[in-house]
Structures are given as structure tokens and as C-alpha cells.
Amino acid sequence: EGQFVYALSVATLHRADTRGVRLPPAYETYPHLFVTSQVIHEAYAAKMRQEPAVIHMNFTGTCRNPEQRVAYFGEDIGMNNHHAVFHMDWPFWWNEEKYGLHKDRKGELFWYMHHQLITRFDAERLSNDLNEVEPLKWDKPIVDGFYPQTTYRKGGEFPARPDNFKFQDLKDHRVADLEAYEERILEAIAADYVIAADDHHTVTSLNNTEGIDKLGAIIEASSCSVNPHYYGSLHNLGHIMLGRVVDPLGKFGMPPGVMEHFETATRDPAFFRLHKHIDEILFKKHKDSLTPYTHEELDVEGVDIKDVEVDDLETYFEEYDIDMLNALDDAEGLPDVEIKARVQRLNHKPF
Ligand SMILES: [Cu+2]
């Protein structure tokens, strides 16, 4: 079901004959990934009673967990939807030759979008008396655990992770693989070039406008990576490692974790730690190594900036009702009733 929705969404976003078709937000097509299990239970109870209902949803966690102060950001339905749609617009597996469509600057946008997310998350943290998010380390405990309180429509509860859990080798991927890929990427950044997979091992410089795009492709990794065998898939593998960390060998048959879905990943504080790591340890190193822009490159002749004015950005919470219709199975003789989940979401005044 989830796979079908994903395939249909990606196809609709890319086909010429569906241009202009607006997809409904993911929280309406698959509400399970956006609301807590509590809301789902209450919605079913209301449907059985045949009573319309508005169910209030709280963010996960308790005030004993400092990370809970920013749960409103990681669990914001609009932000989760944005992240999911971004990855539908720029699928890492997109084969440009097969589908006949070039995804311009996909690797660069992978860096840019996630960089913006982390920066905003840090701003929210600072205004909630928390430090800036710390980068994750492959060989150190994952300090903050997470209990998603979220259920698949079919397949059970999303697995929870206690505090200070360590990365584990999976059946087919080892922590050492991650470390090796990272070493090779750091090597590429330090040397300023990537090595392609062809017979001649062609090298391509990173110290130019396209460098960040090439680097993004090998870090994510996307099908545009110049050498997937050598540079691996650090970011995607990081997500999988975190998603399976509590059942690494599949002993308990747990379903994939929140980190393995674009709709749910940002709920987990480990998402921002993983991306901070990628952003700070890898991308920033590359950015810092670039030759500075020259005056000529930045100069727009004939344009003089006399004054700049910026007004205040004012954010606030608004109440929003998610239609739960698609979360509930149909049963013969049991008509649909209006059931909504009422959530708080971030919005801003015009600026
Ligand atoms: Cu992402």
C-alpha cells in the first residue's frame, strides 16, 4: 500500500501528462505516518460508535526529556510532508538514462535542503534553551533514544530505541563499511577530486561550481554517484543503520524504524544528528576548501545596493485538523463518519 502511494506520487510528479496535478498532502493519504497510535485507536473507537470526533494529538515524549521541547519541529506535519515530497521530487534511485529526465543539481540540493533543515532546527533549539545539535559519531553511543508512539497501518508499532544505544552491524552492512566510505569521501574532499568507476579511473575535480553536486551524489548516494562501489552510500546507509539498530539481525522481526521512511525520519532526534555529521564533517570541509569568489564573479555591473531592509519573521502555532478517513479500514454496513486529528503546526505571518 505504502509502496503503491510512493510509486504513484513519484510518477505523478515526473510525467509530462500529469503536469499540474496537485498531490494531496502525505498526511491525508497515509495519516498513520503522521499521527500517534493513540489517535488511531481513538479514531477507530469513534468509527465503531458511529460518532463524528475531533481527537487532540500531543507531541511524543515527556517533559523529563529535554529533546521534547523541540518535538514540535521534528513532528510538524508540514515539515514531514515537505521532507517526504522533496525526496519524491529528487529520488536517489532516479536513473536519468532509463527515465529520460535529467534531475538538475540533485546532489547540490540534497546538501542545500538538509542544511536549511538543520540550521532552522538549531535556531528552534537555541530559543528553547537547548544547545545546537551535536553530530553523530559512528563509534560512539547514540545519546538520545526515541519512542515514536507511531504504528504502521499494517506491520505493527515502529521500533523504539533507548538512550545511549550503539551502532550495530547488520546482516549485510557493517559499521566498518560506513567508516570506510566516510574515509574515502574525506579523502576525495581533501584531494579535491573524485575517482570514477570506469576502467581508467578518471578523476574529476570538485573545486568548481559542479563540485558540490558531485559530492552530494556520492554522499547521499544517488544513482548519479561517479563510483557507488567505492564511495558507497553513506547517508542512505546511515538511515538504515539507525532504523534497524534495535533489531540489527532481524531476530525479532521488527518492522523498519522511523529513520527508514522520509515521512517519519525527522521525528527522531538522530535524524538531525546524522545530518549534522554529514553537513559539518563532510560538506563544510568541502565548502571551506573552495577558492574564494573573485570580485568579478560577484559583481553585477550597473547595480548599486543603497539600502537593505528586513522585517521580523514571526512564527506561531496554529491548530490544524487532519482528515482521518484514509487511516480507517472500510467495513460493510459501517458508513464513514467525520473523524479528524487536531494537531498544532508551525506557521508564520507574512514577511
Ligand atoms: Cu532527507
mmCIF file with all atom_site columns, N, CA and C in Angstrom, residues 127-168:
data_model
loop_
_atom_site.group_PDB
_atom_site.id
_atom_site.type_symbol
_atom_site.label_atom_id
_atom_site.label_alt_id
_atom_site.label_comp_id
_atom_site.label_asym_id
_atom_site.label_entity_id
_atom_site.label_seq_id
_atom_site.pdbx_PDB_ins_code
_atom_site.Cartn_x
_atom_site.Cartn_y
_atom_site.Cartn_z
_atom_site.occupancy
_atom_site.B_iso_or_equiv
_atom_site.pdbx_formal_charge
_atom_site.auth_seq_id
_atom_site.auth_comp_id
_atom_site.auth_asym_id
_atom_site.auth_atom_id
_atom_site.pdbx_PDB_model_num
ATOM 1   N N  . SER A 1 127 ? 16.305 28.776 20.903 1.00 0.00 ? 127 SER A N  1
ATOM 2   C CA . SER A 1 127 ? 15.236 29.541 21.533 1.00 0.00 ? 127 SER A CA 1
ATOM 3   C C  . SER A 1 127 ? 14.465 28.699 22.554 1.00 0.00 ? 127 SER A C  1
ATOM 4   N N  . ASN A 1 128 ? 14.821 27.409 22.696 1.00 0.00 ? 128 ASN A N  1
ATOM 5   C CA . ASN A 1 128 ? 14.219 26.563 23.727 1.00 0.00 ? 128 ASN A CA 1
ATOM 6   C C  . ASN A 1 128 ? 15.253 26.134 24.767 1.00 0.00 ? 128 ASN A C  1
ATOM 7   N N  . ASP A 1 129 ? 16.328 26.929 24.868 1.00 0.00 ? 129 ASP A N  1
ATOM 8   C CA . ASP A 1 129 ? 17.320 26.663 25.892 1.00 0.00 ? 129 ASP A CA 1
ATOM 9   C C  . ASP A 1 129 ? 18.041 25.322 25.715 1.00 0.00 ? 129 ASP A C  1
ATOM 10  N N  . LEU A 1 130 ? 18.218 24.922 24.471 1.00 0.00 ? 130 LEU A N  1
ATOM 11  C CA . LEU A 1 130 ? 18.986 23.696 24.194 1.00 0.00 ? 130 LEU A CA 1
ATOM 12  C C  . LEU A 1 130 ? 20.217 24.080 23.383 1.00 0.00 ? 130 LEU A C  1
ATOM 13  N N  . ASN A 1 131 ? 21.270 23.230 23.491 1.00 0.00 ? 131 ASN A N  1
ATOM 14  C CA . ASN A 1 131 ? 22.464 23.518 22.681 1.00 0.00 ? 131 ASN A CA 1
ATOM 15  C C  . ASN A 1 131 ? 22.189 23.173 21.217 1.00 0.00 ? 131 ASN A C  1
ATOM 16  N N  . GLU A 1 132 ? 23.098 23.616 20.340 1.00 0.00 ? 132 GLU A N  1
ATOM 17  C CA . GLU A 1 132 ? 22.960 23.249 18.921 1.00 0.00 ? 132 GLU A CA 1
ATOM 18  C C  . GLU A 1 132 ? 23.130 21.735 18.817 1.00 0.00 ? 132 GLU A C  1
ATOM 19  N N  . VAL A 1 133 ? 22.506 21.152 17.822 1.00 0.00 ? 133 VAL A N  1
ATOM 20  C CA . VAL A 1 133 ? 22.516 19.693 17.722 1.00 0.00 ? 133 VAL A CA 1
ATOM 21  C C  . VAL A 1 133 ? 23.945 19.184 17.463 1.00 0.00 ? 133 VAL A C  1
ATOM 22  N N  . GLU A 1 134 ? 24.296 18.097 18.176 1.00 0.00 ? 134 GLU A N  1
ATOM 23  C CA . GLU A 1 134 ? 25.661 17.546 18.084 1.00 0.00 ? 134 GLU A CA 1
ATOM 24  C C  . GLU A 1 134 ? 25.721 16.511 16.968 1.00 0.00 ? 134 GLU A C  1
ATOM 25  N N  . PRO A 1 135 ? 26.823 16.519 16.193 1.00 0.00 ? 135 PRO A N  1
ATOM 26  C CA . PRO A 1 135 ? 26.920 15.498 15.146 1.00 0.00 ? 135 PRO A CA 1
ATOM 27  C C  . PRO A 1 135 ? 27.039 14.090 15.737 1.00 0.00 ? 135 PRO A C  1
ATOM 28  N N  . LEU A 1 136 ? 26.462 13.151 15.058 1.00 0.00 ? 136 LEU A N  1
ATOM 29  C CA . LEU A 1 136 ? 26.538 11.742 15.448 1.00 0.00 ? 136 LEU A CA 1
ATOM 30  C C  . LEU A 1 136 ? 27.940 11.201 15.147 1.00 0.00 ? 136 LEU A C  1
ATOM 31  N N  . LYS A 1 137 ? 28.392 10.213 15.921 1.00 0.00 ? 137 LYS A N  1
ATOM 32  C CA . LYS A 1 137 ? 29.671 9.549  15.615 1.00 0.00 ? 137 LYS A CA 1
ATOM 33  C C  . LYS A 1 137 ? 29.399 8.058  15.483 1.00 0.00 ? 137 LYS A C  1
ATOM 34  N N  . TRP A 1 138 ? 29.970 7.437  14.467 1.00 0.00 ? 138 TRP A N  1
ATOM 35  C CA . TRP A 1 138 ? 29.681 6.007  14.213 1.00 0.00 ? 138 TRP A CA 1
ATOM 36  C C  . TRP A 1 138 ? 30.150 5.120  15.364 1.00 0.00 ? 138 TRP A C  1
ATOM 37  N N  . ASP A 1 139 ? 31.225 5.549  16.065 1.00 0.00 ? 139 ASP A N  1
ATOM 38  C CA . ASP A 1 139 ? 31.805 4.670  17.096 1.00 0.00 ? 139 ASP A CA 1
ATOM 39  C C  . ASP A 1 139 ? 31.395 5.081  18.514 1.00 0.00 ? 139 ASP A C  1
ATOM 40  N N  . LYS A 1 140 ? 30.478 6.032  18.621 1.00 0.00 ? 140 LYS A N  1
ATOM 41  C CA . LYS A 1 140 ? 30.035 6.496  19.945 1.00 0.00 ? 140 LYS A CA 1
ATOM 42  C C  . LYS A 1 140 ? 28.554 6.172  20.136 1.00 0.00 ? 140 LYS A C  1
ATOM 43  N N  . PRO A 1 141 ? 28.085 6.104  21.395 1.00 0.00 ? 141 PRO A N  1
ATOM 44  C CA . PRO A 1 141 ? 26.654 5.837  21.604 1.00 0.00 ? 141 PRO A CA 1
ATOM 45  C C  . PRO A 1 141 ? 25.775 6.931  20.981 1.00 0.00 ? 141 PRO A C  1
ATOM 46  N N  . ILE A 1 142 ? 24.595 6.524  20.543 1.00 0.00 ? 142 ILE A N  1
ATOM 47  C CA . ILE A 1 142 ? 23.602 7.476  20.018 1.00 0.00 ? 142 ILE A CA 1
ATOM 48  C C  . ILE A 1 142 ? 22.883 7.996  21.266 1.00 0.00 ? 142 ILE A C  1
ATOM 49  N N  . VAL A 1 143 ? 23.286 9.195  21.713 1.00 0.00 ? 143 VAL A N  1
ATOM 50  C CA . VAL A 1 143 ? 22.908 9.655  23.050 1.00 0.00 ? 143 VAL A CA 1
ATOM 51  C C  . VAL A 1 143 ? 21.389 9.643  23.275 1.00 0.00 ? 143 VAL A C  1
ATOM 52  N N  . ASP A 1 144 ? 20.648 10.265 22.365 1.00 0.00 ? 144 ASP A N  1
ATOM 53  C CA . ASP A 1 144 ? 19.211 10.373 22.593 1.00 0.00 ? 144 ASP A CA 1
ATOM 54  C C  . ASP A 1 144 ? 18.445 9.206  21.989 1.00 0.00 ? 144 ASP A C  1
ATOM 55  N N  . GLY A 1 145 ? 17.677 8.540  22.836 1.00 0.00 ? 145 GLY A N  1
ATOM 56  C CA . GLY A 1 145 ? 16.792 7.495  22.331 1.00 0.00 ? 145 GLY A CA 1
ATOM 57  C C  . GLY A 1 145 ? 15.536 8.112  21.754 1.00 0.00 ? 145 GLY A C  1
ATOM 58  N N  . PHE A 1 146 ? 14.638 7.267  21.291 1.00 0.00 ? 146 PHE A N  1
ATOM 59  C CA . PHE A 1 146 ? 13.394 7.800  20.743 1.00 0.00 ? 146 PHE A CA 1
ATOM 60  C C  . PHE A 1 146 ? 12.304 6.737  20.781 1.00 0.00 ? 146 PHE A C  1
ATOM 61  N N  . TYR A 1 147 ? 11.143 7.142  21.273 1.00 0.00 ? 147 TYR A N  1
ATOM 62  C CA . TYR A 1 147 ? 9.982  6.264  21.287 1.00 0.00 ? 147 TYR A CA 1
ATOM 63  C C  . TYR A 1 147 ? 8.934  6.889  20.369 1.00 0.00 ? 147 TYR A C  1
ATOM 64  N N  . PRO A 1 148 ? 8.778  6.377  19.149 1.00 0.00 ? 148 PRO A N  1
ATOM 65  C CA . PRO A 1 148 ? 7.959  7.093  18.147 1.00 0.00 ? 148 PRO A CA 1
ATOM 66  C C  . PRO A 1 148 ? 6.456  7.149  18.455 1.00 0.00 ? 148 PRO A C  1
ATOM 67  N N  . GLN A 1 149 ? 5.940  6.226  19.244 1.00 0.00 ? 149 GLN A N  1
ATOM 68  C CA . GLN A 1 149 ? 4.494  6.178  19.524 1.00 0.00 ? 149 GLN A CA 1
ATOM 69  C C  . GLN A 1 149 ? 3.670  6.212  18.246 1.00 0.00 ? 149 GLN A C  1
ATOM 70  N N  . THR A 1 150 ? 4.172  5.551  17.230 1.00 0.00 ? 150 THR A N  1
ATOM 71  C CA . THR A 1 150 ? 3.526  5.570  15.918 1.00 0.00 ? 150 THR A CA 1
ATOM 72  C C  . THR A 1 150 ? 3.420  4.126  15.410 1.00 0.00 ? 150 THR A C  1
ATOM 73  N N  . THR A 1 151 ? 2.339  3.851  14.692 1.00 0.00 ? 151 THR A N  1
ATOM 74  C CA . THR A 1 151 ? 2.079  2.485  14.218 1.00 0.00 ? 151 THR A CA 1
ATOM 75  C C  . THR A 1 151 ? 1.946  2.463  12.702 1.00 0.00 ? 151 THR A C  1
ATOM 76  N N  . TYR A 1 152 ? 2.440  1.392  12.082 1.00 0.00 ? 152 TYR A N  1
ATOM 77  C CA . TYR A 1 152 ? 2.158  1.169  10.665 1.00 0.00 ? 152 TYR A CA 1
ATOM 78  C C  . TYR A 1 152 ? 0.690  0.809  10.508 1.00 0.00 ? 152 TYR A C  1
ATOM 79  N N  . ARG A 1 153 ? 0.163  1.048  9.338  1.00 0.00 ? 153 ARG A N  1
ATOM 80  C CA . ARG A 1 153 ? -1.210 0.604  9.080  1.00 0.00 ? 153 ARG A CA 1
ATOM 81  C C  . ARG A 1 153 ? -1.261 -0.917 9.121  1.00 0.00 ? 153 ARG A C  1
ATOM 82  N N  . LYS A 1 154 ? -0.269 -1.534 8.501  1.00 0.00 ? 154 LYS A N  1
ATOM 83  C CA . LYS A 1 154 ? -0.104 -2.995 8.624  1.00 0.00 ? 154 LYS A CA 1
ATOM 84  C C  . LYS A 1 154 ? 1.350  -3.208 8.999  1.00 0.00 ? 154 LYS A C  1
ATOM 85  N N  . GLY A 1 155 ? 1.614  -4.000 10.021 1.00 0.00 ? 155 GLY A N  1
ATOM 86  C CA . GLY A 1 155 ? 3.021  -4.287 10.333 1.00 0.00 ? 155 GLY A CA 1
ATOM 87  C C  . GLY A 1 155 ? 3.440  -3.908 11.732 1.00 0.00 ? 155 GLY A C  1
ATOM 88  N N  . GLY A 1 156 ? 2.551  -3.386 12.530 1.00 0.00 ? 156 GLY A N  1
ATOM 89  C CA . GLY A 1 156 ? 2.863  -3.165 13.947 1.00 0.00 ? 156 GLY A CA 1
ATOM 90  C C  . GLY A 1 156 ? 3.474  -1.820 14.257 1.00 0.00 ? 156 GLY A C  1
ATOM 91  N N  . GLU A 1 157 ? 3.933  -1.688 15.507 1.00 0.00 ? 157 GLU A N  1
ATOM 92  C CA . GLU A 1 157 ? 4.482  -0.424 16.025 1.00 0.00 ? 157 GLU A CA 1
ATOM 93  C C  . GLU A 1 157 ? 5.862  -0.154 15.437 1.00 0.00 ? 157 GLU A C  1
ATOM 94  N N  . PHE A 1 158 ? 6.184  1.118  15.236 1.00 0.00 ? 158 PHE A N  1
ATOM 95  C CA . PHE A 1 158 ? 7.549  1.483  14.886 1.00 0.00 ? 158 PHE A CA 1
ATOM 96  C C  . PHE A 1 158 ? 8.457  1.164  16.079 1.00 0.00 ? 158 PHE A C  1
ATOM 97  N N  . PRO A 1 159 ? 9.640  0.560  15.845 1.00 0.00 ? 159 PRO A N  1
ATOM 98  C CA . PRO A 1 159 ? 10.522 0.218  16.960 1.00 0.00 ? 159 PRO A CA 1
ATOM 99  C C  . PRO A 1 159 ? 11.010 1.461  17.710 1.00 0.00 ? 159 PRO A C  1
ATOM 100 N N  . ALA A 1 160 ? 11.209 1.299  19.029 1.00 0.00 ? 160 ALA A N  1
ATOM 101 C CA . ALA A 1 160 ? 11.758 2.381  19.853 1.00 0.00 ? 160 ALA A CA 1
ATOM 102 C C  . ALA A 1 160 ? 13.233 2.101  20.125 1.00 0.00 ? 160 ALA A C  1
ATOM 103 N N  . ARG A 1 161 ? 14.004 3.170  20.430 1.00 0.00 ? 161 ARG A N  1
ATOM 104 C CA . ARG A 1 161 ? 15.429 2.998  20.720 1.00 0.00 ? 161 ARG A CA 1
ATOM 105 C C  . ARG A 1 161 ? 15.742 3.637  22.073 1.00 0.00 ? 161 ARG A C  1
ATOM 106 N N  . PRO A 1 162 ? 16.318 2.884  23.015 1.00 0.00 ? 162 PRO A N  1
ATOM 107 C CA . PRO A 1 162 ? 16.673 3.503  24.302 1.00 0.00 ? 162 PRO A CA 1
ATOM 108 C C  . PRO A 1 162 ? 17.832 4.491  24.141 1.00 0.00 ? 162 PRO A C  1
ATOM 109 N N  . ASP A 1 163 ? 18.062 5.309  25.160 1.00 0.00 ? 163 ASP A N  1
ATOM 110 C CA . ASP A 1 163 ? 19.212 6.226  25.151 1.00 0.00 ? 163 ASP A CA 1
ATOM 111 C C  . ASP A 1 163 ? 20.518 5.440  25.043 1.00 0.00 ? 163 ASP A C  1
ATOM 112 N N  . ASN A 1 164 ? 21.530 6.090  24.521 1.00 0.00 ? 164 ASN A N  1
ATOM 113 C CA . ASN A 1 164 ? 22.907 5.575  24.514 1.00 0.00 ? 164 ASN A CA 1
ATOM 114 C C  . ASN A 1 164 ? 23.078 4.207  23.857 1.00 0.00 ? 164 ASN A C  1
ATOM 115 N N  . PHE A 1 165 ? 22.278 3.929  22.880 1.00 0.00 ? 165 PHE A N  1
ATOM 116 C CA . PHE A 1 165 ? 22.425 2.699  22.118 1.00 0.00 ? 165 PHE A CA 1
ATOM 117 C C  . PHE A 1 165 ? 23.594 2.869  21.156 1.00 0.00 ? 165 PHE A C  1
ATOM 118 N N  . LYS A 1 166 ? 24.309 1.770  20.872 1.00 0.00 ? 166 LYS A N  1
ATOM 119 C CA . LYS A 1 166 ? 25.440 1.877  19.934 1.00 0.00 ? 166 LYS A CA 1
ATOM 120 C C  . LYS A 1 166 ? 25.063 1.340  18.555 1.00 0.00 ? 166 LYS A C  1
ATOM 121 N N  . PHE A 1 167 ? 25.754 1.837  17.536 1.00 0.00 ? 167 PHE A N  1
ATOM 122 C CA . PHE A 1 167 ? 25.540 1.297  16.184 1.00 0.00 ? 167 PHE A CA 1
ATOM 123 C C  . PHE A 1 167 ? 25.890 -0.188 16.179 1.00 0.00 ? 167 PHE A C  1
ATOM 124 N N  . GLN A 1 168 ? 25.124 -0.972 15.430 1.00 0.00 ? 168 GLN A N  1
ATOM 125 C CA . GLN A 1 168 ? 25.333 -2.422 15.360 1.00 0.00 ? 168 GLN A CA 1
ATOM 126 C C  . GLN A 1 168 ? 25.570 -2.819 13.904 1.00 0.00 ? 168 GLN A C  1
#
